Coordinates of C-alpha atoms in Angstrom, one line a residue:
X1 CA 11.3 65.2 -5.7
X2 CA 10.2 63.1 -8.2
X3 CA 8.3 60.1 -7.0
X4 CA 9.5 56.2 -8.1
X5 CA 7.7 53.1 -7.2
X6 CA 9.9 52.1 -4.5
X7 CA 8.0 54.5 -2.1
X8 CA 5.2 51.5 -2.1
X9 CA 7.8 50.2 0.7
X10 CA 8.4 50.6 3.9
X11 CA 11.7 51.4 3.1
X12 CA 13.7 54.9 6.0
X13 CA 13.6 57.6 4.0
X14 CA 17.2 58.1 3.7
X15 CA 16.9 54.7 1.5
X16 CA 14.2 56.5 -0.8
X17 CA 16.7 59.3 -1.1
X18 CA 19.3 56.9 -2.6
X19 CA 16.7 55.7 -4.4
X20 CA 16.1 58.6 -5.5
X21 CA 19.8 59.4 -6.1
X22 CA 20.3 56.4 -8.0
X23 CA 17.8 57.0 -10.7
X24 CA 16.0 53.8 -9.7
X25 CA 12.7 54.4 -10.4
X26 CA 10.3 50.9 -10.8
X27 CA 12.1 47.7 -8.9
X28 CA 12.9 44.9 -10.8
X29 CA 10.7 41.8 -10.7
X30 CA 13.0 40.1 -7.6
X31 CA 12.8 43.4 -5.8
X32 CA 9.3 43.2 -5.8
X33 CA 9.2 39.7 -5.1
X34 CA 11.7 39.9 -1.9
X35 CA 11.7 43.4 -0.5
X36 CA 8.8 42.9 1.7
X37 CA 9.5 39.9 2.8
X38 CA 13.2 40.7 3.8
X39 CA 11.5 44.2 5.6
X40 CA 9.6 41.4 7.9
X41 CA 12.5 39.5 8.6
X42 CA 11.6 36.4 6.8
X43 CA 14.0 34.4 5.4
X44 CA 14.2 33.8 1.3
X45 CA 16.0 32.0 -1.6
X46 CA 16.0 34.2 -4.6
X47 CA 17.1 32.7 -7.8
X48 CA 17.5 34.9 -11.3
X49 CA 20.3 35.7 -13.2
X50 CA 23.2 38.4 -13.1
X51 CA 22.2 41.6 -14.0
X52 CA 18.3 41.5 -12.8
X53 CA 18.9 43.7 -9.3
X54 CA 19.8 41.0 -6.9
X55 CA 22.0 42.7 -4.8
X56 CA 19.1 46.1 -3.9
X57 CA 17.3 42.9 -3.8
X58 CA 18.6 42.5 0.0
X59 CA 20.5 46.2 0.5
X60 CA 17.9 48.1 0.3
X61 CA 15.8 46.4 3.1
X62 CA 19.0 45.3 5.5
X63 CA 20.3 48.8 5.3
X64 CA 16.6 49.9 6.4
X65 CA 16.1 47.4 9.1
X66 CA 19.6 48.1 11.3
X67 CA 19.5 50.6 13.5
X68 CA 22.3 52.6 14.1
X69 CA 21.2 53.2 18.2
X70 CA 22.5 50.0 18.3
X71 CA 25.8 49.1 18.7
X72 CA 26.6 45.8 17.4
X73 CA 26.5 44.0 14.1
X74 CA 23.0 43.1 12.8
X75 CA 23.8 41.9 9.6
X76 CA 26.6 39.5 7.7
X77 CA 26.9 39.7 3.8
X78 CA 28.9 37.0 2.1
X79 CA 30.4 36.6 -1.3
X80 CA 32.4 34.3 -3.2
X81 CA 34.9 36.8 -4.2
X82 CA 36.8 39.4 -3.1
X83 CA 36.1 41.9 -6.0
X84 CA 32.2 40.9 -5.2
X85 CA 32.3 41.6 -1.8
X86 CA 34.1 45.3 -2.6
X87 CA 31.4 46.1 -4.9
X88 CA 28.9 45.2 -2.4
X89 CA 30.5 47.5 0.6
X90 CA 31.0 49.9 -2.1
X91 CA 26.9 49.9 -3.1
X92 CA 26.6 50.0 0.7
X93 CA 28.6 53.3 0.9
X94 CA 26.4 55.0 -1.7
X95 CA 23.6 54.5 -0.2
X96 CA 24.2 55.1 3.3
X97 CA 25.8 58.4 2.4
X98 CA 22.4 60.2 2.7
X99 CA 21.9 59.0 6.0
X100 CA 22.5 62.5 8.6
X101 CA 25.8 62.3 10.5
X102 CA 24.2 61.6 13.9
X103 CA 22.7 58.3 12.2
X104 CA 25.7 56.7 10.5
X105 CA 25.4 52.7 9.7
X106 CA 29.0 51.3 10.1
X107 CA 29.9 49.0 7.4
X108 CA 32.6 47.3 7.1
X109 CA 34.8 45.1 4.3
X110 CA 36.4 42.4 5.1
X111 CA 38.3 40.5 2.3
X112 CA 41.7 37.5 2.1
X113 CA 44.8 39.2 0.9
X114 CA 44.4 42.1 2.9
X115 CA 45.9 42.3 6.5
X116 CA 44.5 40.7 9.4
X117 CA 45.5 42.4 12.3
X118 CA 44.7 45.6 10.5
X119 CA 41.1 44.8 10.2
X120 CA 41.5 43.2 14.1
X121 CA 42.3 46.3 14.8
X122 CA 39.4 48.6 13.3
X123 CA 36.7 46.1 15.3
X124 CA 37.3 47.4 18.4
X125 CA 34.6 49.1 17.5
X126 CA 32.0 46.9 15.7
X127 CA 30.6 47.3 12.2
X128 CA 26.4 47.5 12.1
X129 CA 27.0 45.3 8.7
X130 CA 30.0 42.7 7.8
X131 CA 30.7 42.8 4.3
X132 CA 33.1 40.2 3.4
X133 CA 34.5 36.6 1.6
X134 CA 33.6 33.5 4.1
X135 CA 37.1 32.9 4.8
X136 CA 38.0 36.1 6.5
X137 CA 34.7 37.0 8.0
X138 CA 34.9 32.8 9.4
X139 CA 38.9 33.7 10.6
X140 CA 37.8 37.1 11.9
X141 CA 34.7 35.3 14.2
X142 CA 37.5 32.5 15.2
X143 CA 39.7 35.3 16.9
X144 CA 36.8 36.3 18.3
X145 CA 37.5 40.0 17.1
X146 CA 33.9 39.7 15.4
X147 CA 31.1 39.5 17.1
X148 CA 28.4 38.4 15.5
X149 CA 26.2 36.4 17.7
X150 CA 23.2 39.5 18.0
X151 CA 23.5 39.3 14.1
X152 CA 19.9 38.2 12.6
X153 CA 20.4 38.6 9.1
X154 CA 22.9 36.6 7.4
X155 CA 22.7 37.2 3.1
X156 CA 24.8 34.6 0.9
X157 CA 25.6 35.7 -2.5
X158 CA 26.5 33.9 -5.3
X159 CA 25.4 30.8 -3.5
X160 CA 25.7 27.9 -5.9
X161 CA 29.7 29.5 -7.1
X162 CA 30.6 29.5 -3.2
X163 CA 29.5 25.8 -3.2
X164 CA 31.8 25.7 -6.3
X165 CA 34.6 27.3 -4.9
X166 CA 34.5 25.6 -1.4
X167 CA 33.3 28.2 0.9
X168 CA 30.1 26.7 2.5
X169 CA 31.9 24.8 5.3
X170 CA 33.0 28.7 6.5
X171 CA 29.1 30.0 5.4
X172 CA 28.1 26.9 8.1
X173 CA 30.3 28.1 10.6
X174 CA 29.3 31.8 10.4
X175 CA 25.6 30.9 10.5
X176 CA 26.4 28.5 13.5
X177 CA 27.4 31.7 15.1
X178 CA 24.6 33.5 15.0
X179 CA 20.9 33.4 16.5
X180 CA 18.8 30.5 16.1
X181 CA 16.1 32.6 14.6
X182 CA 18.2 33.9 11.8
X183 CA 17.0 35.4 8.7
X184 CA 19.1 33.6 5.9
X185 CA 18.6 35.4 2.4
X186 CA 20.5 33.4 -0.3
X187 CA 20.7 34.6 -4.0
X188 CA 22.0 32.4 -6.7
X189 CA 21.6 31.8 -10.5
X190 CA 21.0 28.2 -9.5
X191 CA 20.6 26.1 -7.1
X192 CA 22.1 23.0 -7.1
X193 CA 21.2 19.7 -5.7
X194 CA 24.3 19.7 -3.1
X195 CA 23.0 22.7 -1.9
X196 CA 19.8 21.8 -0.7
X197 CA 21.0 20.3 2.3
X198 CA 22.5 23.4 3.2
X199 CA 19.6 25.7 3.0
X200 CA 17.4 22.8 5.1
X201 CA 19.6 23.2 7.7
X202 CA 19.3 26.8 8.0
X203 CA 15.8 27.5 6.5
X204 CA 12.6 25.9 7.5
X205 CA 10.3 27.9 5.2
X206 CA 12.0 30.4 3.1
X207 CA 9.9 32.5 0.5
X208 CA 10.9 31.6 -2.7
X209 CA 11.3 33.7 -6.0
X210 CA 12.5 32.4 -9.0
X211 CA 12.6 35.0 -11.4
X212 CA 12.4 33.5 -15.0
X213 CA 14.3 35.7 -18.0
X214 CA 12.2 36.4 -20.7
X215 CA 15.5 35.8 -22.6
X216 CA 18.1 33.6 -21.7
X217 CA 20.6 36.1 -22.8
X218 CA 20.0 39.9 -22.8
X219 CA 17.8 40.3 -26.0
X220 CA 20.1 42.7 -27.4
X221 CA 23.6 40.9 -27.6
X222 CA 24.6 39.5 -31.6
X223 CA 26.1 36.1 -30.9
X224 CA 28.9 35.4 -33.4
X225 CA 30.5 32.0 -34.8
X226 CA 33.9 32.4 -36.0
X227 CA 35.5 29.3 -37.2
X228 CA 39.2 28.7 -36.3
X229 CA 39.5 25.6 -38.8
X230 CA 42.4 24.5 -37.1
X231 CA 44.3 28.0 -37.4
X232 CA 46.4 29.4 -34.9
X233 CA 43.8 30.6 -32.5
X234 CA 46.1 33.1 -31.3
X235 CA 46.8 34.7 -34.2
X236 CA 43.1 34.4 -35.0
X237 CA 41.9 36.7 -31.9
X238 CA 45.1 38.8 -32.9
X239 CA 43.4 39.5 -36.1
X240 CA 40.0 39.4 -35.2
X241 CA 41.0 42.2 -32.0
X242 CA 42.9 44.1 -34.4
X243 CA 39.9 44.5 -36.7
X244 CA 37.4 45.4 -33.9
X245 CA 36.6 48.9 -32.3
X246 CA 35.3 48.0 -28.8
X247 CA 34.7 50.2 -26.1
X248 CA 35.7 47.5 -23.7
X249 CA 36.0 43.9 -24.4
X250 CA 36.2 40.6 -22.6
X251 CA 38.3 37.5 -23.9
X252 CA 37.4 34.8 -22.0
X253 CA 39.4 31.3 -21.9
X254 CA 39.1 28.5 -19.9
X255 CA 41.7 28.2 -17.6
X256 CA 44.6 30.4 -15.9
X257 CA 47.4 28.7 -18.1
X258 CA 45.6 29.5 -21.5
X259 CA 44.5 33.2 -20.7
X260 CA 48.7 33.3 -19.2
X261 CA 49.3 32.3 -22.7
X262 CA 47.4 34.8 -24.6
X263 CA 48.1 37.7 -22.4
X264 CA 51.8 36.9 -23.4
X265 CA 51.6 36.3 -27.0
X266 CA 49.2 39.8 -27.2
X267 CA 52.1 41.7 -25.7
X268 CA 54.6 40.2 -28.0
X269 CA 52.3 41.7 -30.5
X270 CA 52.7 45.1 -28.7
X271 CA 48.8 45.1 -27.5
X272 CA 48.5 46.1 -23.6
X273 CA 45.7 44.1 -22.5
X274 CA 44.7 43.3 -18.5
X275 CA 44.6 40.1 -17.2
X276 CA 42.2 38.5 -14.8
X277 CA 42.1 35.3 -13.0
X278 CA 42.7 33.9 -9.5
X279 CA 45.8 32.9 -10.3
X280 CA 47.0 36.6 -9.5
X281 CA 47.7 37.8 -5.9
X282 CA 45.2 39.8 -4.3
X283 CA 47.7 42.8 -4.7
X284 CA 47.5 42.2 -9.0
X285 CA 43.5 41.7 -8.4
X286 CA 43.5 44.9 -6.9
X287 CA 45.4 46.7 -9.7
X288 CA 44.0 45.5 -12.4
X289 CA 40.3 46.1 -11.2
X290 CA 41.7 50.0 -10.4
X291 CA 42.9 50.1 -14.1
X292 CA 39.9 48.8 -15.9
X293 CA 37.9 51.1 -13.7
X294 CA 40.1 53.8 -14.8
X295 CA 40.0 52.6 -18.4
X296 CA 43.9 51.3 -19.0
X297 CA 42.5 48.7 -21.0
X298 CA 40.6 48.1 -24.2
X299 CA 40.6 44.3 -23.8
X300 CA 40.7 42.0 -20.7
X301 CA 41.6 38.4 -21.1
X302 CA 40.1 36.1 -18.0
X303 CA 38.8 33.6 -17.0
X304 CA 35.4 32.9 -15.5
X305 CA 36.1 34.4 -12.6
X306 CA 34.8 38.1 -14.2
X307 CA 31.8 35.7 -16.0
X308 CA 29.6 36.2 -12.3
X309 CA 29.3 38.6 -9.5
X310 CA 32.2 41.3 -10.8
X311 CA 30.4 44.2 -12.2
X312 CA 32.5 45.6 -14.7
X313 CA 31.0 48.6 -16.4
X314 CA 30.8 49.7 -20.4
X315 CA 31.5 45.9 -21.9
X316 CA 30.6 46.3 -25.4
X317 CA 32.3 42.8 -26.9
X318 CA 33.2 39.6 -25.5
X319 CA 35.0 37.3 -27.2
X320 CA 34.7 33.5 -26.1
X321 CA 38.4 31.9 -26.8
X322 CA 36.8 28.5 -26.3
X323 CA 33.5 27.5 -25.2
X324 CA 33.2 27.2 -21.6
X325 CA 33.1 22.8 -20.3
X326 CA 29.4 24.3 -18.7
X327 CA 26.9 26.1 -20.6
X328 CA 25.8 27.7 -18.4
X329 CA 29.0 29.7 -17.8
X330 CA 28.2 30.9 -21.8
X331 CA 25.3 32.9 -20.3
X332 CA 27.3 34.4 -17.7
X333 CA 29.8 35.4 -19.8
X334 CA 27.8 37.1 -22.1
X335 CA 25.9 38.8 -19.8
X336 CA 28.9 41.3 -19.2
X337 CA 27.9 42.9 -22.3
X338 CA 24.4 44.7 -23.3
X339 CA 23.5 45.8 -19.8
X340 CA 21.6 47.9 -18.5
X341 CA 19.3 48.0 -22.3
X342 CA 22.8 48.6 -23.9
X343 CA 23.3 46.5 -27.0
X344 CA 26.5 43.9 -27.2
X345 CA 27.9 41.6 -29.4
X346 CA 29.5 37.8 -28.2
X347 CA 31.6 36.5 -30.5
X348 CA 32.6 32.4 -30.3
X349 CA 35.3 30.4 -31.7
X350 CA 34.8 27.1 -32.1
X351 CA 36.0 24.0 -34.7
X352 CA 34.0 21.1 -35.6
X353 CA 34.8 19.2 -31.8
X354 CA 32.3 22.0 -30.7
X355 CA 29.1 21.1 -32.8
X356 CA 27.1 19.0 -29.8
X357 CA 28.0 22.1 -27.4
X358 CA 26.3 24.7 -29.6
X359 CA 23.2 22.7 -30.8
X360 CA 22.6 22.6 -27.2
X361 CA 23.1 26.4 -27.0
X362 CA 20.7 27.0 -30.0
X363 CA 17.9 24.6 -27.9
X364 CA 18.9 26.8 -25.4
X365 CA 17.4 30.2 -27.7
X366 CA 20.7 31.6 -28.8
X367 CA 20.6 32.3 -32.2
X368 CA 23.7 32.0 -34.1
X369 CA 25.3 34.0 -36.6
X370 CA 28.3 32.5 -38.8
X371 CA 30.9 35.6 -39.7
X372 CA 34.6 35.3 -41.3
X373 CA 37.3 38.1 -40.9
X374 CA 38.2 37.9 -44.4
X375 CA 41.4 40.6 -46.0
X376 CA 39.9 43.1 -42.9
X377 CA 36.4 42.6 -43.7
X378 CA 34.2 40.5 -41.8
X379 CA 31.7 38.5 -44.3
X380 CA 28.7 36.0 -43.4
X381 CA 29.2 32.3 -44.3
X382 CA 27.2 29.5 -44.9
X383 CA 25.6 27.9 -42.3
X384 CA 28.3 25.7 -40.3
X385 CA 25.5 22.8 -40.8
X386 CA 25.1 23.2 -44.4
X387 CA 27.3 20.5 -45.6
X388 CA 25.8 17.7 -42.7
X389 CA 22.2 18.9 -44.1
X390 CA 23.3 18.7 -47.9
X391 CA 21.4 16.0 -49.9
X392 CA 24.0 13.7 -51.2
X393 CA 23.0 12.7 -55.2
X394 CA 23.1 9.1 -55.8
X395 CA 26.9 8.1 -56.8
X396 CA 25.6 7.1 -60.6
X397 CA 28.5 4.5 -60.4
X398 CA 27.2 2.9 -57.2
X399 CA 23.8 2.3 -59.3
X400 CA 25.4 1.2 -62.0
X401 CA 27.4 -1.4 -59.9
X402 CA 24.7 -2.7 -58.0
X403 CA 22.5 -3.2 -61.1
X404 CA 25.4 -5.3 -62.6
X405 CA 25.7 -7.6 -59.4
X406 CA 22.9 -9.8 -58.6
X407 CA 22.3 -11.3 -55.9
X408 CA 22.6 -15.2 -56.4
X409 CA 19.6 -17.6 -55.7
X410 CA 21.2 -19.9 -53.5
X411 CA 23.5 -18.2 -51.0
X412 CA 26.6 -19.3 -49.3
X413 CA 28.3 -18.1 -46.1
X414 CA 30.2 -14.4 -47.5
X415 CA 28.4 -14.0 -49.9
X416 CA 27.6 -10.4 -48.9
X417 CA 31.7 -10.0 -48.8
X418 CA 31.9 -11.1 -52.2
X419 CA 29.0 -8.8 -53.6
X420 CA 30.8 -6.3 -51.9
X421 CA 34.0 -6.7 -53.6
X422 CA 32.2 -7.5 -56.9
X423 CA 30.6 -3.8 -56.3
X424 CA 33.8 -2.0 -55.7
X425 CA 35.6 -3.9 -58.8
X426 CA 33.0 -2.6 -60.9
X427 CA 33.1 0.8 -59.6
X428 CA 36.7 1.8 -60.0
X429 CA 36.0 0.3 -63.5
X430 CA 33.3 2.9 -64.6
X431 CA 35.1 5.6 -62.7
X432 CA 38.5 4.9 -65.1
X433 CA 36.1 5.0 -67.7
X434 CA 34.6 8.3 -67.0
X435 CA 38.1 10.2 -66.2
X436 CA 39.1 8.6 -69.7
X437 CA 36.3 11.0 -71.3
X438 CA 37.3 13.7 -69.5
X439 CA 40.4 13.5 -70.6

């Protein structure tokens, strides 16, 4: 077997084997930042983008620290969403499949949408690991079907959008369930000021990896400008869709209503495109994930819900409808594309209201290219800053006025009124002149 650099850890062999498996071969920089101190036990904040191995950040250790003799769970893992926390149960499963039968880790998901009682049911026999969204696993400790009070690892993903979407009261009340020596392991792409409190609470000392990018966006993504100039942006994207040849692409808009409303004008078109937002029942989620996984689509419209934590695989394009109210959400968005050393391309439309927004991105280190979909052929423009930076030529009138008006030696209160009007007069006389010539 060939060897990878993960064997440096004192990781069960069954985990090198998925390793192995998995064609991992050198761990990232927070894997080598937080894997031994999750193997001690230690707790640890680890804060880097999507994309840079987070989630084997935690796996990989957890999985190797339960043991299966023991019958109980011994670790919780929560994320915001429910498509996050299937992914995670579902990395779970592929790496606990080389484990011999007589050593099997239970691991179970539990996410909102799904049925209760059903999953009250499967724990009369208790899960080694708890995979779930705060709400259920929280509901699911309440009825005291979930025991999770031996539990000394607790792993919080996605920490600063929980915060966003509300879920840290439940995080508290899971953690408040479990031992006072718990091992807390949160991973986030920031960490908020309103957080802090939180992670006091729970964590004394934590070791703490901040994992810079060398890039604030994947070094191989072409960002794109496209100016709507105050067309219809739908029949924009129309075009610009029709004139692409993605693999997979993302069209992200800001909110449920306005993806709703493209999704709707695109089938009037006759395009079938998915549609992803959590507006949709958990049912719809469910089906649309299973069809994009099996390829239905070509194009996805959502919203930033897919921006962070759902992995979806092969993006090659995605298309900002509008610029997201937070920056920041332009990085996670574009980081759905050029994965994995894969190159991507983010295109942007944007009118003159967006200027301030995307100087900030260009301090930021994206660097902007200005394209046109022109008769089916996409052309490159002038910069969109040309005209602001253009050196205006001294109006030859204006000098002429203001040699002809003087200034007098004693003046009165308006006078600058009256030089004004003095100005103009003179003015719209040489400029009848000069259209006079022309003539």
């Amino acid at each position: 077997m060939k060897q990878t650099k993960f064997d440096m850890y004192d990781l069960k062999p069954f985990i090198i084997e998925a390793v192995h498996q998995l064609g991992f071969y050198e761990p990232t920089d927070i894997q080598k930042r937080l894997i031994p101190s999750v193997l001690k036990g230690e707790s640890a904040i680890g804060q880097s983008q999507t994309g840079t191995g987070k989630t084997h950040a935690y796996l990989l250790p957890i999985l190797s620290r339960i043991d299966p003799e023991k019958k109980f769970v011994q670790a919780v893992i929560t994320a915001p969403t429910r498509e996050l926390a299937n992914q995670i149960h579902q990395e779970v499963l592929k790496i606990t499949k080389y484990l011999g039968p007589d050593e099997a880790i239970r691991s179970k998901c539990f996410i909102g949408g799904t049925d209760k009682q059903k999953s009250i049911d499967k724990l009369k026999t208790q899960p080694h690991l708890a995979v779930g969204t705060p709400g259920r696993i929280a509901d699911l400790i309440r009825e005291q079907a979930l025991d999770v009070h031996k539990a000394d690892s607790l792993v919080i993903d996605e920490a600063d959008l929980m915060l966003d979407m509300g879920f840290l009261e439940d995080v508290d009340f899971i953690g408040s369930n479990m031992p006072d020596n718990l091992q807390m392991l949160v991973f986030s792409a920031t960490i908020p000021e309103k957080l802090k409190p939180f992670l006091k609470k729970y964590m004394a000392n934590p070791k703490y990896a901040h994992v810079e990018p060398r890039h604030i966006t994947a070094e191989k993504i072409e960002h794109v400008l496209i100016p709507s100039r105050h067309r219809d942006k739908h029949q924009l994207l129309f075009e610009v869709m029709t004139h692409l040849n993605p693999y997979l692409a993302i069209v992200f808009a800001n909110t449920k209503t306005t993806a709703d409303e493209i999704a709707a004008f695109l089938a009037d078109k006759g395009m079938k495109v998915g549609l992803l937002h959590g507006g949709l029942t958990p049912r719809e989620r469910k089906k649309v994930m299973k069809q994009i996984g099996d390829l239905e689509f070509t194009y996805i419209i959502a919203t930033d819900l897919a921006a962070r934590g759902i992995d979806i695989k092969g993006v090659s394009h995605v298309i900002n409808y509008e610029l997201p109210e937070d920056l920041d959400f332009y990085v996670h968005r574009v980081g759905r594309t050029a994965r994995a050393g894969t190159s991507g391309t983010a295109m942007t439309f944007y009118d003159t209201s967006d200027e301030d927004a995307l100087v900030k991105l260009e301090q930021m280190g994206i660097v902007f290219e200005n394209m046109r979909l022109e008769k089916g052929e996409w052309k490159k423009i002038e910069d969109r800053k040309r005209r602001q930076n253009r050196k205006r030529t001294p109006d030859e009138t204006d000098e002429i006025a203001k040699r002809l008006v003087k200034k007098p030696k004693k003046v009165k209160p308006g006078y600058k009124k009256k030089m004004k009007t003095e100005i103009n007069k003179i003015k719209r006389q040489q400029k009848r002149k000069q259209f006079k010539k022309g003539k």
